[in-house]
Short mmCIF file of C-alpha atoms in Angstrom, two decimals:
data_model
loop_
_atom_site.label_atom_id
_atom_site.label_comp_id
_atom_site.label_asym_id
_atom_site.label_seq_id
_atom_site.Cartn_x
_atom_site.Cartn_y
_atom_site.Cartn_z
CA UNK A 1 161.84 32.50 -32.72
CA UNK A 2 159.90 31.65 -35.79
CA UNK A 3 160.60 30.09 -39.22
CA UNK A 4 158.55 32.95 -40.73
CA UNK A 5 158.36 36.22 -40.15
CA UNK A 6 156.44 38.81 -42.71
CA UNK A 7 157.37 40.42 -44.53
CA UNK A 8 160.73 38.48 -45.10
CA UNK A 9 159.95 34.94 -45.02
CA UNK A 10 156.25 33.94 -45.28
CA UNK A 11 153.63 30.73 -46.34
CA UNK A 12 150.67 31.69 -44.25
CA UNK A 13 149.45 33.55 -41.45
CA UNK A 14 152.27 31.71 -39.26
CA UNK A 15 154.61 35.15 -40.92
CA UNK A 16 151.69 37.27 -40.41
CA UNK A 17 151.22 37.12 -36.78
CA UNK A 18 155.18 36.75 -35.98
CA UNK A 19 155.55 39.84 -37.81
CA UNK A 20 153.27 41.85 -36.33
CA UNK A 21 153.54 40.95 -32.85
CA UNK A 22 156.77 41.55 -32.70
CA UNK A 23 156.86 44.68 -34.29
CA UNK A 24 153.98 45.20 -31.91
CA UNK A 25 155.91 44.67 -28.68
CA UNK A 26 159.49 46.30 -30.07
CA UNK A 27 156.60 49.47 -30.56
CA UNK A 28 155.96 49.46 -27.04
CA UNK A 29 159.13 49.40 -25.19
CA UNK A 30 159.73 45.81 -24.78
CA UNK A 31 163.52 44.47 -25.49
CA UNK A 32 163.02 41.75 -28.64
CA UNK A 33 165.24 39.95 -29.99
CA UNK A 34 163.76 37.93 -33.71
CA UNK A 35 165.35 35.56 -35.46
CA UNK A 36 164.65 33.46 -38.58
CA UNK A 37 166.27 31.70 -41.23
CA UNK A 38 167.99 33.87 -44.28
CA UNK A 39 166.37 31.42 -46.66
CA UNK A 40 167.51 32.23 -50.26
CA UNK A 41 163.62 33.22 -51.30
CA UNK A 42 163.80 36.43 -49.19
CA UNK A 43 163.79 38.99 -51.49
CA UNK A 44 166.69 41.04 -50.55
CA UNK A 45 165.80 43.99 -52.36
CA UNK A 46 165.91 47.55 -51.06
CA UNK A 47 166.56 45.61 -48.27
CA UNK A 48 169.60 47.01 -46.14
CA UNK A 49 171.04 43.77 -44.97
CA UNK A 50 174.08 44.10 -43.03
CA UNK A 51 176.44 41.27 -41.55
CA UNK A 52 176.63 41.69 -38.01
CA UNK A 53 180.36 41.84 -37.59
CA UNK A 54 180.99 39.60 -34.22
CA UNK A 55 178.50 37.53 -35.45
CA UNK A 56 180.29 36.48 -38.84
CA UNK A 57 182.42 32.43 -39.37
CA UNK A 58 180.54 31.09 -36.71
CA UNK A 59 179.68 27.08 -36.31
CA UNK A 60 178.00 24.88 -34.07
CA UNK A 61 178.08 20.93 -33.51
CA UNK A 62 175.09 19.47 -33.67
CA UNK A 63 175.56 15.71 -33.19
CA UNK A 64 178.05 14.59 -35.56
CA UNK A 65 177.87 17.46 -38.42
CA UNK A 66 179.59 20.81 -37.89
CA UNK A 67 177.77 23.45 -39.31
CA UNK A 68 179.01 27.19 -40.23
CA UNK A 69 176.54 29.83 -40.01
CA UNK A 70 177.10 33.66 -39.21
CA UNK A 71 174.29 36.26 -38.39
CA UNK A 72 172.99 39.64 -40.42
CA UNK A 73 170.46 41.70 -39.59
CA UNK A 74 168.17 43.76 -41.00
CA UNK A 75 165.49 46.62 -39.74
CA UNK A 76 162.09 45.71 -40.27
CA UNK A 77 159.51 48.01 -42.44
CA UNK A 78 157.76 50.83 -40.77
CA UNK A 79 159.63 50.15 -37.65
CA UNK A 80 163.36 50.23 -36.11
CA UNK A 81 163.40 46.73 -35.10
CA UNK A 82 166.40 44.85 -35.98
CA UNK A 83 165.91 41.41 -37.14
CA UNK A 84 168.18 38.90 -36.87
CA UNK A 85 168.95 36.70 -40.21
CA UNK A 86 170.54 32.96 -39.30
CA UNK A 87 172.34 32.75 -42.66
CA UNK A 88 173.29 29.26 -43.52
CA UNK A 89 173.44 28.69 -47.20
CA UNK A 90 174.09 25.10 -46.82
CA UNK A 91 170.54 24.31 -44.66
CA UNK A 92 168.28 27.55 -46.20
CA UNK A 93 168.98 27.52 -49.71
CA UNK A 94 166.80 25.16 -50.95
CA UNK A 95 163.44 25.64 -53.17
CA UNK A 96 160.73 26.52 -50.93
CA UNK A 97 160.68 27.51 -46.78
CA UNK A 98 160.17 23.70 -46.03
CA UNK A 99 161.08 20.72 -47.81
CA UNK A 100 160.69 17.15 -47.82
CA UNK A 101 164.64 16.72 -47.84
CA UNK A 102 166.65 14.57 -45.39
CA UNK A 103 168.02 17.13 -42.61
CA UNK A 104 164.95 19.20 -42.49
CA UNK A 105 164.95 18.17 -38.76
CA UNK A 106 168.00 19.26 -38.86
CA UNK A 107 167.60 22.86 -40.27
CA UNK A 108 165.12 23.89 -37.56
CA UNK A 109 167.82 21.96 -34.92
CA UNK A 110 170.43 24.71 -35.87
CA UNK A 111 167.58 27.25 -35.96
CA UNK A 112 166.61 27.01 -32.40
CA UNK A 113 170.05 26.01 -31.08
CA UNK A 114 171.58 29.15 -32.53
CA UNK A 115 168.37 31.01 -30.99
CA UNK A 116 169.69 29.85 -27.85
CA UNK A 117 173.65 30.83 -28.59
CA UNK A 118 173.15 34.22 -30.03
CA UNK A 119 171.86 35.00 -26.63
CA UNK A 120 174.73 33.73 -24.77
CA UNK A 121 176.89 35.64 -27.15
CA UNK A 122 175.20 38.80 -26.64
CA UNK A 123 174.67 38.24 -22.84
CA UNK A 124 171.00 38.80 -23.43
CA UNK A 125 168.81 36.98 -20.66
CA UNK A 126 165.24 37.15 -22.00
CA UNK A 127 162.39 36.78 -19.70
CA UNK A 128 160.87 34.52 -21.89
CA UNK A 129 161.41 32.72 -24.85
CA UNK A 130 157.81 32.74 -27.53
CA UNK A 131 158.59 29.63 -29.92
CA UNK A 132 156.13 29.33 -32.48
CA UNK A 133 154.84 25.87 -34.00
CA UNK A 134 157.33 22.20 -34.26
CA UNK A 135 159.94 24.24 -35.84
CA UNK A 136 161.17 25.92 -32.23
CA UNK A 137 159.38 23.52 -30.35
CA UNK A 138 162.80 21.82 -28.74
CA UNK A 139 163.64 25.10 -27.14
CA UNK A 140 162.12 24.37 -24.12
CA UNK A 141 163.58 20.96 -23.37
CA UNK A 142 166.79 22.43 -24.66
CA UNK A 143 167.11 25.01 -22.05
CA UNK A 144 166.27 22.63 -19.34
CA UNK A 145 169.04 20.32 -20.60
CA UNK A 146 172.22 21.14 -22.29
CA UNK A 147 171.73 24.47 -21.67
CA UNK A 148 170.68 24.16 -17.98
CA UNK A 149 173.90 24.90 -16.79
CA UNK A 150 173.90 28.43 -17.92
CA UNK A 151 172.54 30.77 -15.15
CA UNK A 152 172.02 33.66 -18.04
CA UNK A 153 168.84 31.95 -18.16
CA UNK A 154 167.91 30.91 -14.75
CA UNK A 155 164.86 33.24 -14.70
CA UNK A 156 163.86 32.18 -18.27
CA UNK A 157 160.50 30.99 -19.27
CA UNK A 158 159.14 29.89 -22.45
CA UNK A 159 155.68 29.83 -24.29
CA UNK A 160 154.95 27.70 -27.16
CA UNK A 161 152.12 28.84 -29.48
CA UNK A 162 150.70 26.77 -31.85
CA UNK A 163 149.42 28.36 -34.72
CA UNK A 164 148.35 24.97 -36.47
CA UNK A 165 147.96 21.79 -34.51
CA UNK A 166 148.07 19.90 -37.82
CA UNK A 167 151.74 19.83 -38.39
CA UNK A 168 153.68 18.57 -35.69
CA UNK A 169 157.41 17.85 -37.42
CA UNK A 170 157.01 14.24 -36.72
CA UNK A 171 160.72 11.79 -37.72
CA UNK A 172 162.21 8.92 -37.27
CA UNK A 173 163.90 8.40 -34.28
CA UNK A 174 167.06 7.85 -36.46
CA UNK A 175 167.45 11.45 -35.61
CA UNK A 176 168.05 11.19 -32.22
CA UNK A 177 172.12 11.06 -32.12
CA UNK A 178 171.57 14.69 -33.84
CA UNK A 179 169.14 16.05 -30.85
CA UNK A 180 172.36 15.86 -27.93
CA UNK A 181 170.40 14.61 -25.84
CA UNK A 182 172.50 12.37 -23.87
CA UNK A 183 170.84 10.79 -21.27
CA UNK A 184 167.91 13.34 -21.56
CA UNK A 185 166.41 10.94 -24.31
CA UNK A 186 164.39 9.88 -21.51
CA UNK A 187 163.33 13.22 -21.23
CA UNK A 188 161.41 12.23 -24.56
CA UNK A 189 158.17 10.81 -25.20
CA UNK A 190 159.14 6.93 -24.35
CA UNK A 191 156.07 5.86 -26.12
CA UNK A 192 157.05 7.98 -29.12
CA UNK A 193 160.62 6.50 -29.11
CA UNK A 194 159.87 2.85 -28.51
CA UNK A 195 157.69 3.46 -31.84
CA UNK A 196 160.77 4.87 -33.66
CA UNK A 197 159.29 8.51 -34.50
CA UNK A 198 160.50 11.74 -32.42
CA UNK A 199 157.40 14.47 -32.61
CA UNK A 200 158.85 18.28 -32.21
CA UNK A 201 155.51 19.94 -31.10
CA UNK A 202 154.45 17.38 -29.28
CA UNK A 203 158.06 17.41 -27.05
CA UNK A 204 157.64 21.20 -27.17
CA UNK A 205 153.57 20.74 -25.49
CA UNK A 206 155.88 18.74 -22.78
CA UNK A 207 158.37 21.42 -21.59
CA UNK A 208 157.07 24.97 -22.52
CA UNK A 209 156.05 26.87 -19.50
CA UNK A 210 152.54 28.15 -21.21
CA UNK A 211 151.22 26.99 -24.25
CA UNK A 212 149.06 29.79 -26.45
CA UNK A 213 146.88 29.15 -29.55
CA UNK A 214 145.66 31.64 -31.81
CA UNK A 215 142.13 31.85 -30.95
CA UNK A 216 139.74 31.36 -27.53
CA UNK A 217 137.85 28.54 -29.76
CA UNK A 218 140.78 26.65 -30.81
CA UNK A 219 142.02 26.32 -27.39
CA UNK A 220 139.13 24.32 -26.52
CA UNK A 221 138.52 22.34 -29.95
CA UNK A 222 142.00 21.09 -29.59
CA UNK A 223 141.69 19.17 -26.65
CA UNK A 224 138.94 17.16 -27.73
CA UNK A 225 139.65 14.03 -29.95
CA UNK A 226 137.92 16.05 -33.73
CA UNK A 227 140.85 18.70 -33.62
CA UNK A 228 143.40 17.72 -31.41
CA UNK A 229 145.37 15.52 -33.83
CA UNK A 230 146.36 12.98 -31.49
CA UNK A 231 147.82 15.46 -28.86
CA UNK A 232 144.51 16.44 -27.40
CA UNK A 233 145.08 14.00 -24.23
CA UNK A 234 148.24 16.14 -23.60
CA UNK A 235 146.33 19.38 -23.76
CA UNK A 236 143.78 18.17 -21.45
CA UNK A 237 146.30 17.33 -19.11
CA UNK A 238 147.79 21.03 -19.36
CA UNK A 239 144.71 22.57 -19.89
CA UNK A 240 145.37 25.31 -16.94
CA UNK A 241 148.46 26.15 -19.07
CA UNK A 242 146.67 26.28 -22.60
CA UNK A 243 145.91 30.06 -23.38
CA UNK A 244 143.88 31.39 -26.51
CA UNK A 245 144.69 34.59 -27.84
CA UNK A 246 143.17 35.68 -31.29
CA UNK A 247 145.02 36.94 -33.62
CA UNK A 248 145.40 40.43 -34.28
CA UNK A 249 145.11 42.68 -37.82
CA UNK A 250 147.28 45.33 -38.88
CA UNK A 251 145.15 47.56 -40.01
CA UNK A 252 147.41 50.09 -41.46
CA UNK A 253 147.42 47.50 -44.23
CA UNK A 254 144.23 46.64 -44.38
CA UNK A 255 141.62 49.62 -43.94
CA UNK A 256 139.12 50.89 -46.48
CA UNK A 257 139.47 54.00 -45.44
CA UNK A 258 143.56 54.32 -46.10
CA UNK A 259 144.18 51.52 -48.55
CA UNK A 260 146.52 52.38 -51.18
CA UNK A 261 145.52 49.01 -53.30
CA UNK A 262 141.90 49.86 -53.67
CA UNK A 263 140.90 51.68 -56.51
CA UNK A 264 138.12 54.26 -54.17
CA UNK A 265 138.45 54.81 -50.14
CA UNK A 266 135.83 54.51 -47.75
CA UNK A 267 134.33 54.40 -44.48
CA UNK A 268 131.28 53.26 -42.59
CA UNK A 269 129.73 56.73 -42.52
CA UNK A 270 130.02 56.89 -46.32
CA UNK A 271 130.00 53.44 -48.26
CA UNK A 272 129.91 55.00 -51.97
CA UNK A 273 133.43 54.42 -52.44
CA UNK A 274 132.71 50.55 -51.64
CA UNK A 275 129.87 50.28 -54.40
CA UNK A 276 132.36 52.09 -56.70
CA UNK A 277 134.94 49.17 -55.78
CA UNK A 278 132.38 46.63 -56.49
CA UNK A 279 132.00 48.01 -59.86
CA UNK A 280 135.78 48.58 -60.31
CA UNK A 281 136.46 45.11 -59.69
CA UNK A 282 133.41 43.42 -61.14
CA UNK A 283 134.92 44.99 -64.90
CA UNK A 284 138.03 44.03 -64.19
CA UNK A 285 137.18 40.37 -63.73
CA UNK A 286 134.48 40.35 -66.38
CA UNK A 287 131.43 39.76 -64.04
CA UNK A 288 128.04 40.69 -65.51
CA UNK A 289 125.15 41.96 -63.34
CA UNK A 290 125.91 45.31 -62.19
CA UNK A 291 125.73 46.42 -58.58
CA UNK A 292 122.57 44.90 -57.59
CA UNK A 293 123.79 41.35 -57.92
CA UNK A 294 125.15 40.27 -54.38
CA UNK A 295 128.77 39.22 -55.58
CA UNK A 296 130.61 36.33 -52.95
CA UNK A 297 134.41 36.60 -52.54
CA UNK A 298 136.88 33.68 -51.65
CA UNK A 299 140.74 34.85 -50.98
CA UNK A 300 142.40 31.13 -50.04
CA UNK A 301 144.84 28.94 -50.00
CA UNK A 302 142.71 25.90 -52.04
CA UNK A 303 142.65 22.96 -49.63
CA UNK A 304 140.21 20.87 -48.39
CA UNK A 305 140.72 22.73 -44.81
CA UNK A 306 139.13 25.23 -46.09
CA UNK A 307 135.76 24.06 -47.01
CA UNK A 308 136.43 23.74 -50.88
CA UNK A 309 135.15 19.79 -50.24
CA UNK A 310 131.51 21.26 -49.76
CA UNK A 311 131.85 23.76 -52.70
CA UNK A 312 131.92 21.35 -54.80
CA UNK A 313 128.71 19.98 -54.22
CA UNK A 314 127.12 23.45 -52.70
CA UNK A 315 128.23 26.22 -55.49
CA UNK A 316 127.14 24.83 -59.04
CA UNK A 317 123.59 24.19 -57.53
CA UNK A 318 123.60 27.73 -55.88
CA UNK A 319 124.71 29.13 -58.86
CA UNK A 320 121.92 27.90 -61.10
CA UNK A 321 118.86 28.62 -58.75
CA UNK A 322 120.21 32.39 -57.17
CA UNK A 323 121.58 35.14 -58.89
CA UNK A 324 124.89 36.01 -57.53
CA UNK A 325 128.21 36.11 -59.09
CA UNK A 326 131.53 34.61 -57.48
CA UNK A 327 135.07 36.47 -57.41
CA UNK A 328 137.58 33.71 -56.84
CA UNK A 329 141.44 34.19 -56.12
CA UNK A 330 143.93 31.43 -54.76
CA UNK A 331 145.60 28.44 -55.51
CA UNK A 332 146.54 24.93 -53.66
CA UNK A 333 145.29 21.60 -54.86
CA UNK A 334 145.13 20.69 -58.67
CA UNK A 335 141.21 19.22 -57.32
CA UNK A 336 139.98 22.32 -56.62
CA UNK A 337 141.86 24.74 -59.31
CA UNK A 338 140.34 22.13 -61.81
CA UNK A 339 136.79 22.55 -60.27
CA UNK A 340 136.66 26.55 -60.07
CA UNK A 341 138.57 26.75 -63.75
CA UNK A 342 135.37 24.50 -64.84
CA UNK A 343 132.76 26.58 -62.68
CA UNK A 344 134.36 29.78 -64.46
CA UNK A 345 133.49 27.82 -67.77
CA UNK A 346 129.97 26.89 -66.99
CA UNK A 347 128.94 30.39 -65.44
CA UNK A 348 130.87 32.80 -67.89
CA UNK A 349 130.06 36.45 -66.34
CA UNK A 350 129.06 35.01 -63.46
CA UNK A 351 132.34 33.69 -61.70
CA UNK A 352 135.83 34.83 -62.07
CA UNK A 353 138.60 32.59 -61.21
CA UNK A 354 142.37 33.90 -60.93
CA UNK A 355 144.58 30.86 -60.40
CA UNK A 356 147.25 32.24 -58.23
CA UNK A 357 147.76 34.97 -55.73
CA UNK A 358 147.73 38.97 -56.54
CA UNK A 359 147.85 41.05 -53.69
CA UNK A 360 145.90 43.92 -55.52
CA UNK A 361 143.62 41.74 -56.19
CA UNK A 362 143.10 40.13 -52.54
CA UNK A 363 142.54 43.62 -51.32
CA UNK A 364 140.01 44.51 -54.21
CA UNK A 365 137.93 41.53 -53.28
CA UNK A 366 137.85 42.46 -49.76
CA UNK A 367 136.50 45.69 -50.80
CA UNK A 368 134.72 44.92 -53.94
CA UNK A 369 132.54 41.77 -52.50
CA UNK A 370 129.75 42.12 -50.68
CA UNK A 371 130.18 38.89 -48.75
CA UNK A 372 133.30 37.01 -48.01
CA UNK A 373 133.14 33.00 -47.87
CA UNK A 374 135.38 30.74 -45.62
CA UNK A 375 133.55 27.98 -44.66
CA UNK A 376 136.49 25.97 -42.85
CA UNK A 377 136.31 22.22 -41.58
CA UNK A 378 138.71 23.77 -39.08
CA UNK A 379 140.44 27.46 -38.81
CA UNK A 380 143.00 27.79 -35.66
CA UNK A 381 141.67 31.81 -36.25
CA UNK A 382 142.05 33.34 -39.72
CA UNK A 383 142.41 36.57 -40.59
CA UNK A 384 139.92 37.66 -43.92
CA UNK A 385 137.08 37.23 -41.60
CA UNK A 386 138.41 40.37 -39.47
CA UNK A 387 139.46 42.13 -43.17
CA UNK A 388 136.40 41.52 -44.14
CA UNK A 389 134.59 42.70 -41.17
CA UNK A 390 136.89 46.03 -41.67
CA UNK A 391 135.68 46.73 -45.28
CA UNK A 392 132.11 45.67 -44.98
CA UNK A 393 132.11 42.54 -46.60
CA UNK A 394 129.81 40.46 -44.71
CA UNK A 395 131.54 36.97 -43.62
CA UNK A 396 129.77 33.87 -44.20
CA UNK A 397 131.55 31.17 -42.05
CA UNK A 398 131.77 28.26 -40.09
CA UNK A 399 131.18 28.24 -36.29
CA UNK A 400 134.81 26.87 -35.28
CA UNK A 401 138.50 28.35 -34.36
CA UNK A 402 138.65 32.36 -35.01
CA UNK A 403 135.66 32.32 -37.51
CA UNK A 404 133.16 31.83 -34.57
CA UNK A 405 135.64 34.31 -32.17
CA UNK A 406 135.35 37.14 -34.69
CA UNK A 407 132.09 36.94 -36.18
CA UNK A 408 128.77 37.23 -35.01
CA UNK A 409 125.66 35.64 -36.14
CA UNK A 410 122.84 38.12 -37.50
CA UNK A 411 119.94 38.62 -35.96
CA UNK A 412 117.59 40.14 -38.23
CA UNK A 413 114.69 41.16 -35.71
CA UNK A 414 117.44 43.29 -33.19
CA UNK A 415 120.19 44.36 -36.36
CA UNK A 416 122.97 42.57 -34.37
CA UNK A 417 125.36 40.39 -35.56
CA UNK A 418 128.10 40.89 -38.12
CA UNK A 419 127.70 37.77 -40.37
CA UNK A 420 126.67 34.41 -40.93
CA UNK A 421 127.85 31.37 -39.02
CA UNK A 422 126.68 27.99 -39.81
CA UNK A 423 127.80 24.61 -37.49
CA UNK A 424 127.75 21.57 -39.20
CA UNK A 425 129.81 20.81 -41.45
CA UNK A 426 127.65 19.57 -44.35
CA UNK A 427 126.56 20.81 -47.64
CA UNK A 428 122.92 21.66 -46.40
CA UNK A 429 124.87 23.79 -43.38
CA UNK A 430 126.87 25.70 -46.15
CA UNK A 431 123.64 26.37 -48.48
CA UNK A 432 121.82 27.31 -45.79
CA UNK A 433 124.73 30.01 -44.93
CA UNK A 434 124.55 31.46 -48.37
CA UNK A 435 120.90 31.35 -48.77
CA UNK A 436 120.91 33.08 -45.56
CA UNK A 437 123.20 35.99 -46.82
CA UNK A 438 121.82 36.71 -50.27
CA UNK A 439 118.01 36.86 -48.17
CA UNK A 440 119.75 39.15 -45.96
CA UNK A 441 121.22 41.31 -48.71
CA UNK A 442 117.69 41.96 -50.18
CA UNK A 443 117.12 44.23 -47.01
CA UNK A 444 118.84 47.24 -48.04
CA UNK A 445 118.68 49.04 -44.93
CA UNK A 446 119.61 45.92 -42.38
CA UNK A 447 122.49 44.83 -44.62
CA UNK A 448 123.93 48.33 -44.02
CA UNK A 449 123.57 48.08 -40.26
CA UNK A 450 125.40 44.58 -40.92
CA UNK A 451 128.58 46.42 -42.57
CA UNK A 452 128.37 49.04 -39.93
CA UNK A 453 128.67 46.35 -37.21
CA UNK A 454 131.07 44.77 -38.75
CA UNK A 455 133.28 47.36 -39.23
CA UNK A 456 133.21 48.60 -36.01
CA UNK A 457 134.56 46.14 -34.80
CA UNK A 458 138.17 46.27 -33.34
CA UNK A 459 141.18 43.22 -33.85
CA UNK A 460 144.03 45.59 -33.55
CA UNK A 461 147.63 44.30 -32.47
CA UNK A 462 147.03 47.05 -30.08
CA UNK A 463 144.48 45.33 -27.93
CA UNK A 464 145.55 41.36 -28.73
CA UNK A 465 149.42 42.10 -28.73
CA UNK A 466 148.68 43.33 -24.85
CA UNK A 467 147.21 40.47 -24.03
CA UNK A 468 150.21 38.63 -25.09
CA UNK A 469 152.62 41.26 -23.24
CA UNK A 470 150.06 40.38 -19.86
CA UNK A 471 150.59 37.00 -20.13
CA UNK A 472 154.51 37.28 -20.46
CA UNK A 473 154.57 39.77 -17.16
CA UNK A 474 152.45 36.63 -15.32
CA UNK A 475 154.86 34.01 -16.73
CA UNK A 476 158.02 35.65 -15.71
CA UNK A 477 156.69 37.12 -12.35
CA UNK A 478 156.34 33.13 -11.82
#
């Protein structure tokens, strides 16, 4: 269960990983059943959407408010994996996937309620039940409560990933008549309650048989104080249930050597087509400097997260001592749109901002760039690191979450190492990354082992989606 699932409903890599993992394990011969909301921004489009006749005038009571809802399904690209669409217009059509609104507690309520009911309806006992963040997090109290008394899912065991430790679907406890809880409110956080706030994820870190995260590194960093966002002393307390999986790529999207986006194909035994990219892309954005400048890609969401707080400072000095040239796509907050539309001014030729997202474009500056920046104050495990890696674009990161899982630091005396990993986070740790890289990319023939190693390297679903499938057999042989 998931409120996102790509390439249906998506914000971030939430849709990404959902998407692909399940299509990963319906691949393999495992029995799935998905389910997310029908919001009314899924593109419906040469999409063959079908109501699922049984399914059709249903409603549920949750607390006081009846709600009608019936199911349709739909097959999922590239696959024959049906997925199930909870179609409420009343709860999912609404602006955007999430909303500030009133009820929102209560549209992810009737999403993982119904989760629960469509598999007593179908008579469908799943080994285990894989919620993903505070939007499915009540699932696992759920099923120990007013669903306990259903012995369809006796042998049932649930896992809880959290892809982003940073929102937690915190409300007031005003909510609580709509949770049917009963006496089971003491089942709830008391200290939580007695405050007047009811925390989803946090209820969910209480109940769910195994908890995963979505990278080794983040496992650990979020059960120390820095990253664990007031839930680390929970974690600690479960840390023999806290797993770390990284993420996986689907790399028959994203691969140089098959990409239908990219205006020349490639591989690591023959990177012409890459240098003919870089040129393709650097006309198209109107960067100067032909294929001897080192030119730095960013593909982001723009929030301070994600390291745009040290650009700032770190970039416009750069920019005026090297000579380098910046390819810029993304959008987020109106702080840092403002500050690359005014770098774009001051460096004309030299940095190309597109305010916005373009996936063309995303997958030209993967292949076009000859570095890739993400310097993150904190990245549960990211995923242009590992495209990067794929299409030789050298990664200049930050040593935390996925970025230190996926990428290796160079060492220039043994040609190991796959990029450039810096600790602290501080503008002299992020100049020293890029310095770093552009000295690195003088040395012709070691920056070509660098791409090599990097795209060597292997993030498939098919090895990370069976560590998932492992760690389901363990839970349910439990």
């Amino acid at each position: 269960m998931s409120s996102e699932l790509a390439p249906f409903a998506k914000t971030g890599g939430l849709a990404d990983v959902c998407g692909a993992l399940s299509a990963y394990m319906h691949n393999t011969g495992h029995d799935m059943r998905v389910l997310v909301p029908r919001y009314s921004k899924i593109d419906t489009d040469g999409l063959d959407v079908v109501a699922v006749g049984e399914l059709q005038n249903l409603s549920i009571r949750i607390g006081p408010w009846d709600i009608p809802y019936s199911i349709d399904a739909v097959t999922m690209p590239r696959t024959d994996l049906l997925v199930y669409l909870l179609r409420c217009p009343e709860m999912y059509n609404r602006a955007g996937l999430y909303t500030q609104d009133g009820d929102e507690h209560l549209r992810f309520l009737l999403l993982s309620r119904v989760a629960i009911e469509l598999c007593q309806r179908m008579q469908f006992a799943p080994d285990v039940f894989h919620c993903n963040d505070w939007q499915t997090s009540l699932i696992p109290l759920y099923l120990r409560t007013i669903y306990a008394w259903d012995k369809l899912f006796a042998n049932t065991r649930t896992a809880l990933t959290i892809h982003n430790i940073g929102y937690q679907g915190v409300f007031s406890a005003d909510i609580l008549p709509d949770l049917d809880l009963g006496d089971d409110k003491a089942k709830l956080h008391q200290d939580d309650l007695n405050d007047g706030r009811i925390n989803f994820l946090k209820t969910g870190l209480l109940y769910a048989n195994v908890l995963t995260t979505v990278s080794p590194t983040y496992a650990r960093e979020i059960q120390g104080p820095e990253y664990g966002a007031g839930l680390d002393g929970m974690l600690r307390n479960r840390a023999e249930s806290v797993v770390g999986i990284l993420n996986g790529v689907d790399y028959s999207e994203w691969n140089p050597a098959t990409d239908s986006l990219i205006p020349h194909n490639y591989g690591p035994e023959n990177l012409r087509g890459k240098t003919l990219c870089k040129k393709k892309l650097m006309a198209e954005l109107g960067l100067a400097g032909g294929k001897e400048v080192p030119l730095i890609g960013i593909v982001s969401r723009l929030a301070g997260q994600k390291g745009f707080g040290l650009m700032e400072g770190v970039l416009p000095r750069l920019l005026a001592k090297e000579n380098f040239s910046l390819a810029v796509l993304g959008s987020g907050e109106l702080r840092y749109e403002t500050f690359f539309g005014h770098l774009q001014d001051r460096f004309p030729g030299r940095v190309a901002f597109y305010r916005g997202f373009n996936n063309r474009l995303a997958h030209w500056i993967e292949a076009g760039s000859d570095m890739f920046l993400m310097p993150s104050l904190y990245e549960p495990c990211g995923l242009n690191q590992m495209y990067s890696l794929k299409y030789g674009t050298v990664p200049i990161v930050r040593e935390t979450g996925g970025l230190a899982d996926s990428v290796e630091l160079v060492n220039p005396g043994t040609g190991k190492g796959t990029g450039v990993l810096f600790r602290d986070y501080n503008e002299d740790g992020l100049s020293w990354a890029i310095r770093t890289a552009l000295l690195l990319y003088e040395n012709k023939r070691l920056w070509r082992k660098i791409i090599r190693n990097g795209m060597s390297m292997e993030f498939s679903w098919e090895r990370q989606g069976e560590l998932y499938v492992e760690l389901f057999r363990q839970l349910s042989n439990s």
